[in-house]
């Protein structure tokens, strides 16, 4: 009896070790399959790859977490996309002046602005962010009489002055070059409101999310994201694969992205995985 008592634990330990070895091998196989699929299509779905490999969604989520820690991929809502390499993303360290940004890519921005205005005009309350493309969009909304517009951009409010739309500006401290209003007073005022739609600008978009140059303006952008039923991001194609100081949010934080051309495959896959509605604006008609 004593010999048998001793042998059972030894056998259990051996079986446990063998099971762990098999599990490690299966893990490696799953990881290889996940990375192969990412290399082919640029994105994967948790439910699809779990069904193909005959494992639970939870197992695949753990695999994705491990691979993300290794820098092999980036998890997004419902799946994952290939990780960006440092060389594939440009970093903008300084914010160009407003006038310079307004001239840069003016045709693309005009097309995006006109298209986005058509989306916003159907609503009653709209929050409009600072930025050049949002500024151009606001010009199309001057005569939309049923629309109440809330903004932290003094440029937008001045552009809309005298038009049919009602305009409300947050109160707070002014950031001179951008002519944007920020600070705790502005945040507190708009946090009490609920907007039908918010339209945000951005300095750049990658598969990880969208960015801005300043902490000050980012605080209000996040208010718009929290307090709006529909969230629209405007981004001309020159801003794809670019990032700057502050990540405002993930792609899953927006509902619609309006741009002027198809994004790179990684961003397109990340948008699809995050269930973002991608809209390509047609060229604006010539004056």
Short mmCIF file of C-alpha atoms in Angstrom, two decimals, residues 101-115 133 136 236-237 259-260 281-286:
data_model
loop_
_atom_site.label_atom_id
_atom_site.label_comp_id
_atom_site.label_asym_id
_atom_site.label_seq_id
_atom_site.Cartn_x
_atom_site.Cartn_y
_atom_site.Cartn_z
CA UNK A 101 -2.65 73.95 -41.70
CA UNK A 102 -5.61 75.53 -43.48
CA UNK A 103 -3.61 75.82 -46.71
CA UNK A 104 -2.18 72.31 -46.46
CA UNK A 105 -4.37 69.79 -48.28
CA UNK A 106 -7.06 72.42 -48.83
CA UNK A 107 -8.88 70.49 -51.57
CA UNK A 108 -9.15 67.35 -49.47
CA UNK A 109 -10.28 69.30 -46.43
CA UNK A 110 -12.89 71.18 -48.43
CA UNK A 111 -14.33 67.90 -49.73
CA UNK A 112 -14.44 66.39 -46.25
CA UNK A 113 -15.99 69.54 -44.79
CA UNK A 114 -18.79 69.67 -47.36
CA UNK A 115 -19.62 66.00 -46.92
CA UNK A 133 -11.47 70.93 -41.33
CA UNK A 136 -14.42 74.71 -42.99
CA UNK A 236 -7.68 63.99 -44.54
CA UNK A 237 -5.62 61.13 -45.92
CA UNK A 259 -11.76 61.23 -45.25
CA UNK A 260 -10.84 61.89 -48.88
CA UNK A 281 -15.94 62.26 -49.44
CA UNK A 282 -16.26 63.04 -53.16
CA UNK A 283 -14.23 65.97 -54.49
CA UNK A 284 -15.80 69.32 -53.69
CA UNK A 285 -17.31 71.07 -56.75
CA UNK A 286 -15.15 73.78 -58.25
#
